[in-house]
PDB file of C-alpha atoms and ligand atoms in Angstrom:
ATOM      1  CA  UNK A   1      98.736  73.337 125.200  1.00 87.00           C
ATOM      2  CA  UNK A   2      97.902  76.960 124.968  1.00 95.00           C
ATOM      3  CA  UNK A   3      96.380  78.615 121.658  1.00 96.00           C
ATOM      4  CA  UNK A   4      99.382  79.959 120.727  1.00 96.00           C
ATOM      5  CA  UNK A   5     101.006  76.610 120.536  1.00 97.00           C
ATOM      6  CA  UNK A   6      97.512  75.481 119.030  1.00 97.00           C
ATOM      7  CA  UNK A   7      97.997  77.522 116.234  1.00 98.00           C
ATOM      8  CA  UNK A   8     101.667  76.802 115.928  1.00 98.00           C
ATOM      9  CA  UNK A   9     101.243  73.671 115.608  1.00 97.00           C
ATOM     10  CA  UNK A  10      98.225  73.785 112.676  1.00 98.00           C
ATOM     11  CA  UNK A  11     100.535  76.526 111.036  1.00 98.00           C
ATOM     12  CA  UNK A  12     103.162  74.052 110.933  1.00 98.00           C
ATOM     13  CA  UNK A  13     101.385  71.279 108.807  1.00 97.00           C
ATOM     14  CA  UNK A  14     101.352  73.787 105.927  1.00 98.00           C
ATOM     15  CA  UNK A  15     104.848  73.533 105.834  1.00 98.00           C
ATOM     16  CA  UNK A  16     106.105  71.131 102.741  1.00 98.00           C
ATOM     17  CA  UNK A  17     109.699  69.691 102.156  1.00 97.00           C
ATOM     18  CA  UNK A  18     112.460  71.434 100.239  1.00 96.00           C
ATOM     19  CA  UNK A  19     110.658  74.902 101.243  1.00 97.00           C
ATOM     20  CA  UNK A  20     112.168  77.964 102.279  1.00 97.00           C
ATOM     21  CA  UNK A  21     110.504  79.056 105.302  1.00 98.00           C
ATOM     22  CA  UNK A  22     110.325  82.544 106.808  1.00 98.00           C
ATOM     23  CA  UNK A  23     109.999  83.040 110.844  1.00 97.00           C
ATOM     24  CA  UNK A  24     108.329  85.347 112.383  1.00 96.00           C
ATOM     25  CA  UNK A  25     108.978  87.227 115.503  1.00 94.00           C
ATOM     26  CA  UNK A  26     107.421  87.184 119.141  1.00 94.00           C
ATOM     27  CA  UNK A  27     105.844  84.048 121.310  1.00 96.00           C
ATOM     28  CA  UNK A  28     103.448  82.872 118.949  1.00 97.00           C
ATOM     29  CA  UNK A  29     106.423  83.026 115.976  1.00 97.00           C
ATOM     30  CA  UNK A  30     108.842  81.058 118.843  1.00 97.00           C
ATOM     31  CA  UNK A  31     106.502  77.981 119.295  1.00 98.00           C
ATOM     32  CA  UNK A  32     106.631  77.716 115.696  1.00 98.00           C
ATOM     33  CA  UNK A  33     109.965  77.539 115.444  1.00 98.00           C
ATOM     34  CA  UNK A  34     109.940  74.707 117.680  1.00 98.00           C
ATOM     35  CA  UNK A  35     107.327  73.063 116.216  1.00 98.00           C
ATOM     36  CA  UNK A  36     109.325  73.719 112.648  1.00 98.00           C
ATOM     37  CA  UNK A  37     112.784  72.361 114.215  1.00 98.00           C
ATOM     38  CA  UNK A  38     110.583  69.332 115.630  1.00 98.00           C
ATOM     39  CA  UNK A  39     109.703  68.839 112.369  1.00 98.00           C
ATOM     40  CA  UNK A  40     112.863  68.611 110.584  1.00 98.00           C
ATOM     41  CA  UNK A  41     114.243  66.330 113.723  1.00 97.00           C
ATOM     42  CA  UNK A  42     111.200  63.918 112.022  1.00 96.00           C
ATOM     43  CA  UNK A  43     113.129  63.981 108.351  1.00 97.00           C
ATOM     44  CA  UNK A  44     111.705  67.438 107.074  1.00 97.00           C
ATOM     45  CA  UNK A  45     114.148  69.334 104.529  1.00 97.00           C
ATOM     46  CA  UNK A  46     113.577  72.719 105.119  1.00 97.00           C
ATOM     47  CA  UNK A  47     115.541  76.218 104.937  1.00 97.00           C
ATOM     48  CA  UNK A  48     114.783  79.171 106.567  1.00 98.00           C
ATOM     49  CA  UNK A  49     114.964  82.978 106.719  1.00 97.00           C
ATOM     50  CA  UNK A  50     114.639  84.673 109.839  1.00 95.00           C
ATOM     51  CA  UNK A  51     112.648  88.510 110.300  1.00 93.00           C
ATOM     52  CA  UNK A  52     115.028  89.521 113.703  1.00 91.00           C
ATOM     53  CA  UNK A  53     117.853  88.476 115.247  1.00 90.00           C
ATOM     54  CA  UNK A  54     116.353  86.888 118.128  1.00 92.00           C
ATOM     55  CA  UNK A  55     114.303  84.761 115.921  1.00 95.00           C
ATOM     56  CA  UNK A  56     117.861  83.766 114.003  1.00 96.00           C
ATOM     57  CA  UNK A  57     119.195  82.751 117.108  1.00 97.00           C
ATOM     58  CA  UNK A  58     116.257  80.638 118.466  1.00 97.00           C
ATOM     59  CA  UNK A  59     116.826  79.198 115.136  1.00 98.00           C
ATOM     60  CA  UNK A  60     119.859  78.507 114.827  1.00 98.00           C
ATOM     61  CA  UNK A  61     120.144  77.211 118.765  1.00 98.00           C
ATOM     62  CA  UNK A  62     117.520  74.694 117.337  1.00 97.00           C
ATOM     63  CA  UNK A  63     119.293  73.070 114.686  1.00 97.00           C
ATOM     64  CA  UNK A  64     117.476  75.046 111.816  1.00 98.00           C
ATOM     65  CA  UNK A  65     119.634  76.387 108.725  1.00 97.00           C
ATOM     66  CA  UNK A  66     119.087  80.166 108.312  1.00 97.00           C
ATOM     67  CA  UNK A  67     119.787  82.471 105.526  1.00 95.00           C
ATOM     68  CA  UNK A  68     119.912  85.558 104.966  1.00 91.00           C
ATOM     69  CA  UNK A  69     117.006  87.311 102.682  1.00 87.00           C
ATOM     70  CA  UNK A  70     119.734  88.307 100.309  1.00 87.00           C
ATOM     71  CA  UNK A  71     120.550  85.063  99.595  1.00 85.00           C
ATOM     72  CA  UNK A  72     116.458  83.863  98.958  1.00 77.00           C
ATOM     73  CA  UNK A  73     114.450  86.218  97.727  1.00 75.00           C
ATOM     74  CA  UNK A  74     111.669  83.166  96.915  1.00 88.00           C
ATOM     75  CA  UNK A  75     110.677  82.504 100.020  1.00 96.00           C
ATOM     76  CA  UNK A  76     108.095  80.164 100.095  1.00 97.00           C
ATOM     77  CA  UNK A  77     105.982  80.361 103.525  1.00 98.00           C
ATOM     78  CA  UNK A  78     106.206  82.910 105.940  1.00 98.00           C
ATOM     79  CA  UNK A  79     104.374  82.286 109.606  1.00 98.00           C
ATOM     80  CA  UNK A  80     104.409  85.078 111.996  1.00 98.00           C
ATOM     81  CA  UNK A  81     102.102  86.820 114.927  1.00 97.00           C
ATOM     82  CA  UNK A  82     100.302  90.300 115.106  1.00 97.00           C
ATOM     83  CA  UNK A  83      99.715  92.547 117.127  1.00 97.00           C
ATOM     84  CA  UNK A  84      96.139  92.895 115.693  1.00 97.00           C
ATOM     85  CA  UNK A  85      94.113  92.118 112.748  1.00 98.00           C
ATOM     86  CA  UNK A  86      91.023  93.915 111.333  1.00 97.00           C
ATOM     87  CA  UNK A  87      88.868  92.288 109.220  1.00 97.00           C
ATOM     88  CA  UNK A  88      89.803  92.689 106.142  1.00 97.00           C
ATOM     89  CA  UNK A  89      93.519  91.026 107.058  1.00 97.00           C
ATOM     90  CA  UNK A  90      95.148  94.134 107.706  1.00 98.00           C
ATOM     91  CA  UNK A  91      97.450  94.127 110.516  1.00 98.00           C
ATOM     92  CA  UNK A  92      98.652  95.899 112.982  1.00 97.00           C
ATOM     93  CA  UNK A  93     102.480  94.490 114.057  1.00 96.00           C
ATOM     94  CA  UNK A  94     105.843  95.790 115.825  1.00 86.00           C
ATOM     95  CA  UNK A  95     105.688  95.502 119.411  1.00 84.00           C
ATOM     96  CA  UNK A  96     108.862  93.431 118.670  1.00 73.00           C
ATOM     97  CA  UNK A  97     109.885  96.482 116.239  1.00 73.00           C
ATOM     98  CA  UNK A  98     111.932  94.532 113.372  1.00 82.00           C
ATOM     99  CA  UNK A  99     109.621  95.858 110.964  1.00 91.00           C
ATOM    100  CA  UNK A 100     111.726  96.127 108.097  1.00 92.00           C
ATOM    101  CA  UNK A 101     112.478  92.376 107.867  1.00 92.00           C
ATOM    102  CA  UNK A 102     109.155  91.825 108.587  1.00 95.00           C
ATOM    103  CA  UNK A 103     107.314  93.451 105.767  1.00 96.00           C
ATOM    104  CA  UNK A 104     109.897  92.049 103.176  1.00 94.00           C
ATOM    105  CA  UNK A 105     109.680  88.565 104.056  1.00 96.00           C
ATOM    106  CA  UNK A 106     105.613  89.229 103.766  1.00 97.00           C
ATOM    107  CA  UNK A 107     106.054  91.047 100.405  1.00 95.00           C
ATOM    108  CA  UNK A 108     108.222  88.387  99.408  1.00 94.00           C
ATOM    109  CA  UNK A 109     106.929  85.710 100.627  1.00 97.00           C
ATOM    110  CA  UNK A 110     104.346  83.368  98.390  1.00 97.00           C
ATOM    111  CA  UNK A 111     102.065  82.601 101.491  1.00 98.00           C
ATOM    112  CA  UNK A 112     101.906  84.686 104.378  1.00 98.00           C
ATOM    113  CA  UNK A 113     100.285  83.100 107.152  1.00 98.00           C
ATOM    114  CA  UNK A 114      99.237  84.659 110.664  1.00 98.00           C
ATOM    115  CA  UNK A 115      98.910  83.186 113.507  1.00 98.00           C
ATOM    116  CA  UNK A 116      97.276  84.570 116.820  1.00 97.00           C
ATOM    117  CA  UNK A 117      94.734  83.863 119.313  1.00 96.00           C
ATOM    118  CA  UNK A 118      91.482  84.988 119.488  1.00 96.00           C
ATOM    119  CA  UNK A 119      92.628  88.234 120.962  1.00 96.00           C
ATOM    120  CA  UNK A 120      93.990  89.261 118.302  1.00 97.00           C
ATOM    121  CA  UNK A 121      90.765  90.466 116.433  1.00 97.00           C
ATOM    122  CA  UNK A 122      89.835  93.978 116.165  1.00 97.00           C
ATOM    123  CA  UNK A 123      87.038  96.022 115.007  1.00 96.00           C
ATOM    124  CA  UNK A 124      90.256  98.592 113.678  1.00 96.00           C
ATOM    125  CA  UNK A 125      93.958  98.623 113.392  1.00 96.00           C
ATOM    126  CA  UNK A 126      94.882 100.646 116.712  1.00 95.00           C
ATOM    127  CA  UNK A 127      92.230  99.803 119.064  1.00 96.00           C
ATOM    128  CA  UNK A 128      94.808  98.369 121.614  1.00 96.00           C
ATOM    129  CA  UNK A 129      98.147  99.898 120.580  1.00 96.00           C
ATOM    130  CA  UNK A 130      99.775 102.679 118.627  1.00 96.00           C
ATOM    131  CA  UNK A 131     101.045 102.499 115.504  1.00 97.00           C
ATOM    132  CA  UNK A 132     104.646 101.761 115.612  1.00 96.00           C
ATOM    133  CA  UNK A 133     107.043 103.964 113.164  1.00 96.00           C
ATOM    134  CA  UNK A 134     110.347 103.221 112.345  1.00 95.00           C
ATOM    135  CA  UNK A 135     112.436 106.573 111.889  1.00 96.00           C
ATOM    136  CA  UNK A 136     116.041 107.519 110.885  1.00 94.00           C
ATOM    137  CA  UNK A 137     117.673 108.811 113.925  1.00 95.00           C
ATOM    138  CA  UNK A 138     118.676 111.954 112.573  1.00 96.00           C
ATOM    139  CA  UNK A 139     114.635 112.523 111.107  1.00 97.00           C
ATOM    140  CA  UNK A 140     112.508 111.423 113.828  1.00 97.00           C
ATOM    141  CA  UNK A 141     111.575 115.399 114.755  1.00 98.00           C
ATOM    142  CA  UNK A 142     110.909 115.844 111.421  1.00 97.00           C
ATOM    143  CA  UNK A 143     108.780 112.967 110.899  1.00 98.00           C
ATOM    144  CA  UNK A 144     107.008 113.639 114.639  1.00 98.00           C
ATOM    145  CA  UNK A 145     106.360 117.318 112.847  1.00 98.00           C
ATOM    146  CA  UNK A 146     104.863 115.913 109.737  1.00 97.00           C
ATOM    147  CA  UNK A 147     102.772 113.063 111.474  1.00 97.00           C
ATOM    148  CA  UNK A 148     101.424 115.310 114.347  1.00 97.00           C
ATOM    149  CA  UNK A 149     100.510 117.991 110.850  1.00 96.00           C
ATOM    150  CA  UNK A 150      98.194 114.853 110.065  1.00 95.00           C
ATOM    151  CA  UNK A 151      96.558 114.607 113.383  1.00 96.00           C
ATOM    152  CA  UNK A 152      99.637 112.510 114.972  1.00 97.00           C
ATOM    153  CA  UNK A 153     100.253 112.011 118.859  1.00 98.00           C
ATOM    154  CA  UNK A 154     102.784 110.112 120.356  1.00 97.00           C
ATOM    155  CA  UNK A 155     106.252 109.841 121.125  1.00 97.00           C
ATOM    156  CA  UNK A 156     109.817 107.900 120.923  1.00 97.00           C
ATOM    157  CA  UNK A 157     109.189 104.644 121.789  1.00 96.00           C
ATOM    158  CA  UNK A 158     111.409 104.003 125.415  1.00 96.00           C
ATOM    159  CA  UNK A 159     113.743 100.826 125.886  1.00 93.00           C
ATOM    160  CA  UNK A 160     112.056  98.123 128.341  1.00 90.00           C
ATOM    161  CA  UNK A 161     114.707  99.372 130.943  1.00 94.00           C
ATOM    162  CA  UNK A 162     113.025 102.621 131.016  1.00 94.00           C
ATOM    163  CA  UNK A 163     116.245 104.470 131.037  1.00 95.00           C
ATOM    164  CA  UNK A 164     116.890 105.312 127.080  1.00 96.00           C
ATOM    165  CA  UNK A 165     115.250 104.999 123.512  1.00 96.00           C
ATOM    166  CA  UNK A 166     114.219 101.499 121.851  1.00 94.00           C
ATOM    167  CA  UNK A 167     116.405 101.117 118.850  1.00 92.00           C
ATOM    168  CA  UNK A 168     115.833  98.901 115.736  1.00 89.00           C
ATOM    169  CA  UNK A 169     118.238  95.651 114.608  1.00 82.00           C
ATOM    170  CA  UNK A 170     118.742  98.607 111.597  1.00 83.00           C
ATOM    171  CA  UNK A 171     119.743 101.265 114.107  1.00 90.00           C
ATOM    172  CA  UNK A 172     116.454 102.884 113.742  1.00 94.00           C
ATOM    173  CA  UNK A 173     114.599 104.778 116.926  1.00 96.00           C
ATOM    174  CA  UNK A 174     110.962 103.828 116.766  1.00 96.00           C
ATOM    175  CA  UNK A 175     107.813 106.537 116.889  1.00 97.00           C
ATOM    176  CA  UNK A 176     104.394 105.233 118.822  1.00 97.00           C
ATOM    177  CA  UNK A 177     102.105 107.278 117.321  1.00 97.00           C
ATOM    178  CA  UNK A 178      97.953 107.402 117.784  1.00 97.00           C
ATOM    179  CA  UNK A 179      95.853 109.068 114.690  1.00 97.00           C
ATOM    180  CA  UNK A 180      92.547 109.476 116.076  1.00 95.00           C
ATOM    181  CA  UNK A 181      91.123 111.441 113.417  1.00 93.00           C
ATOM    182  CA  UNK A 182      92.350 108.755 110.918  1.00 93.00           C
ATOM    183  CA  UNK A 183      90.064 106.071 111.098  1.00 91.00           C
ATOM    184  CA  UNK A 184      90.768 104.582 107.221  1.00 96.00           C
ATOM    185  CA  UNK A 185      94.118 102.062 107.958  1.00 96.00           C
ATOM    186  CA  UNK A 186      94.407 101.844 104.293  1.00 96.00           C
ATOM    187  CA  UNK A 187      94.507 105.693 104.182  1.00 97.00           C
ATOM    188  CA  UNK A 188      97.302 106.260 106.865  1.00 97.00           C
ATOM    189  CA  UNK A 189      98.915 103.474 105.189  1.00 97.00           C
ATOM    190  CA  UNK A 190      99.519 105.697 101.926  1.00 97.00           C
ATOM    191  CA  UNK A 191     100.208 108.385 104.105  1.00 97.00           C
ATOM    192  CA  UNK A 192     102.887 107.108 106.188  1.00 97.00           C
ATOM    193  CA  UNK A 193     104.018 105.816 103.164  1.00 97.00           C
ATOM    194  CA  UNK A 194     104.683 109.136 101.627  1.00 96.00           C
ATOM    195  CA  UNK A 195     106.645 110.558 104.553  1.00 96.00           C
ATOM    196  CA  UNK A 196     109.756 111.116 103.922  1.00 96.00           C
ATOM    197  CA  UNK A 197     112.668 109.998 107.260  1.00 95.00           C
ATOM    198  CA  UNK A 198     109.577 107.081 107.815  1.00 96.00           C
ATOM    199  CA  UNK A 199     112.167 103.711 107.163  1.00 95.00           C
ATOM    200  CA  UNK A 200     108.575 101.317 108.029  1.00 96.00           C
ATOM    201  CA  UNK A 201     105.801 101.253 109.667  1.00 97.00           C
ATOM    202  CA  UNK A 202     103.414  98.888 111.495  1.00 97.00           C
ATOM    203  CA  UNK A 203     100.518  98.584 109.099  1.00 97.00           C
ATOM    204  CA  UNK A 204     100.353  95.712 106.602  1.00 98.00           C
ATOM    205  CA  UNK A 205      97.469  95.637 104.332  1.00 97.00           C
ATOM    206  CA  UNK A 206      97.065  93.415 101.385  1.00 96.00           C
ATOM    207  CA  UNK A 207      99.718  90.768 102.278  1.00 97.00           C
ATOM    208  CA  UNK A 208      98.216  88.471 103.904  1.00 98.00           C
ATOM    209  CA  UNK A 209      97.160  84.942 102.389  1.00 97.00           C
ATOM    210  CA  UNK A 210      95.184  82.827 105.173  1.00 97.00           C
ATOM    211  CA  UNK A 211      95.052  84.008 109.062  1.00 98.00           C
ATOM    212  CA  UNK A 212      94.711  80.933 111.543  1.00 98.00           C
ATOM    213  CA  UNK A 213      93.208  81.897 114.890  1.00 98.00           C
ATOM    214  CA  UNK A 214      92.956  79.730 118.391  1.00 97.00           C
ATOM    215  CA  UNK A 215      90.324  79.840 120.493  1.00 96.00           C
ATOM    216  CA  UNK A 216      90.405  77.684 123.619  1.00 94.00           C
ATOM    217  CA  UNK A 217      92.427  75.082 121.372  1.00 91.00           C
ATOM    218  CA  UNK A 218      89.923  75.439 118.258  1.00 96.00           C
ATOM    219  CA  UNK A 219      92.311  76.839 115.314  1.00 96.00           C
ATOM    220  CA  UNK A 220      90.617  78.282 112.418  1.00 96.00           C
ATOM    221  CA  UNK A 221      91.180  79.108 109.232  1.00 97.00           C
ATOM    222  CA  UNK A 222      90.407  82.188 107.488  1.00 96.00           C
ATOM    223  CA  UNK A 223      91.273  82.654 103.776  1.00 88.00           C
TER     224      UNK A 223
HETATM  225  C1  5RP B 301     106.749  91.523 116.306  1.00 63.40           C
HETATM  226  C2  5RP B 301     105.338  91.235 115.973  1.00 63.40           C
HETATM  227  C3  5RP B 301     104.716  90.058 116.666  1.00 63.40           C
HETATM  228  O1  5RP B 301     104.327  89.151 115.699  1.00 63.40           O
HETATM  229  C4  5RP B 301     103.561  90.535 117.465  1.00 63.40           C
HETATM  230  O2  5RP B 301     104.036  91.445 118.448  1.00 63.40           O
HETATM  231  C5  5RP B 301     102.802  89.376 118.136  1.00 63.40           C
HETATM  232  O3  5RP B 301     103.552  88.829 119.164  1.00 63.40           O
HETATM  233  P1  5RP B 301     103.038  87.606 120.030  1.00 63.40           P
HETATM  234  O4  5RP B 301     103.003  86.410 119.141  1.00 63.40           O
HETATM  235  O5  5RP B 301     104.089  87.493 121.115  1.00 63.40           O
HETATM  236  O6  5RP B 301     101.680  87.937 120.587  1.00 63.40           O
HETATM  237  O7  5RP B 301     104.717  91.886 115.179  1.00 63.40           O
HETATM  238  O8  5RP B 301     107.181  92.663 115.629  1.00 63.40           O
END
């Protein structure tokens, strides 16, 4: 078993009958789902919510009943990667890019738990990877104008073929964008928050309720 499973798995035993659950997105978020839908296959009465498509469909393909957020806003547990996370809990997430489900399910959520492996620790948000920007199409030069007026570089994020732009589940084009002069998360936080054509954005600070980390099959807890 690899840490990601490791952590899977111990993120799975806080799950408690009749809850709604909300998945996460990515390969850490997948082998929960399994371990979830391995659960419920045991006699576990659960309901879910998904944060992406993909995850809805891995869900769903696994016998698990999913909802839509609209339909349960009291979501009880949600369990999903990051990118990175700085020690205070912030996090850094989006390579996946369905931010917008993402950070309501957290907001919503009454625990929100992430899981990674050890790699996932970093001295700051950013050390590995931009910060990931969801734009409306028709603002993203706008919003490139106003971020790069803050010390912004970066560009549209490409698709994986290479050959056009990433676009969101929402229909959103996605910025990448590095703020090396910014070096307060909490602060470009506020101030991604306050641009206007910016639909979501990558950092999430003050949401989360435990992390649980692998390390060579060790999972820890961190409150
Ligand atoms: C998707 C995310 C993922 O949780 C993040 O990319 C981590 O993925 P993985 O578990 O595959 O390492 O934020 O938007």
């Amino acid at each position: 078993m690899n840490d990601k499973q490791a952590v899977a798995m111990a993120a799975v035993q806080l799950v408690e009958a009749d809850m709604i659950v909300g998945l996460g997105t990515g390969s850490t978020a997948n082998y929960f789902i399994e371990a979830l839908a391995a659960r419920q296959q045991q006699g576990l009465r659960i309901t879910t919510v998904a944060s992406s498509h993909i995850s809805m469909i891995k869900a769903q393909a696994m016998g698990l009943t999913v909802l839509s957020i609209s339909q349960c806003p009291d979501v009880d547990l949600y369990v999903d990667g990051a990118d990175e996370i700085s020690p205070d809990h912030s996090l850094l997430k989006g390579r996946g890019y369905d931010l917008v489900m993402e950070k309501l399910l957290a907001k919503a959520a009454k625990q929100f738990v992430v899981v990674g492996d050890h790699s996932k620790w970093v001295p700051a948000l950013g050390t590995h990877f931009p910060i990931p920007i969801e734009v409306m199409p028709f603002a993203w030069q706008a919003v490139k104008k106003s971020l790069q007026a803050i010390g912004g570089e970066g560009d549209l994020r490409p698709n994986v073929a290479k050959d056009g732009l990433c676009m969101t589940s929402h229909g959103s084009l996605v910025l990448d964008m590095r703020f090396p002069q910014i070096t307060d998360h909490r602060a470009l936080n506020a101030l991604l928050n306050n641009t206007p054509g910016v639909v979501e954005h990558g950092i999430f600070t003050g949401l989360v309720t435990q992390v649980l980390i692998a390390d060579q099959g060790v999972v820890t807890a961190h409150a």
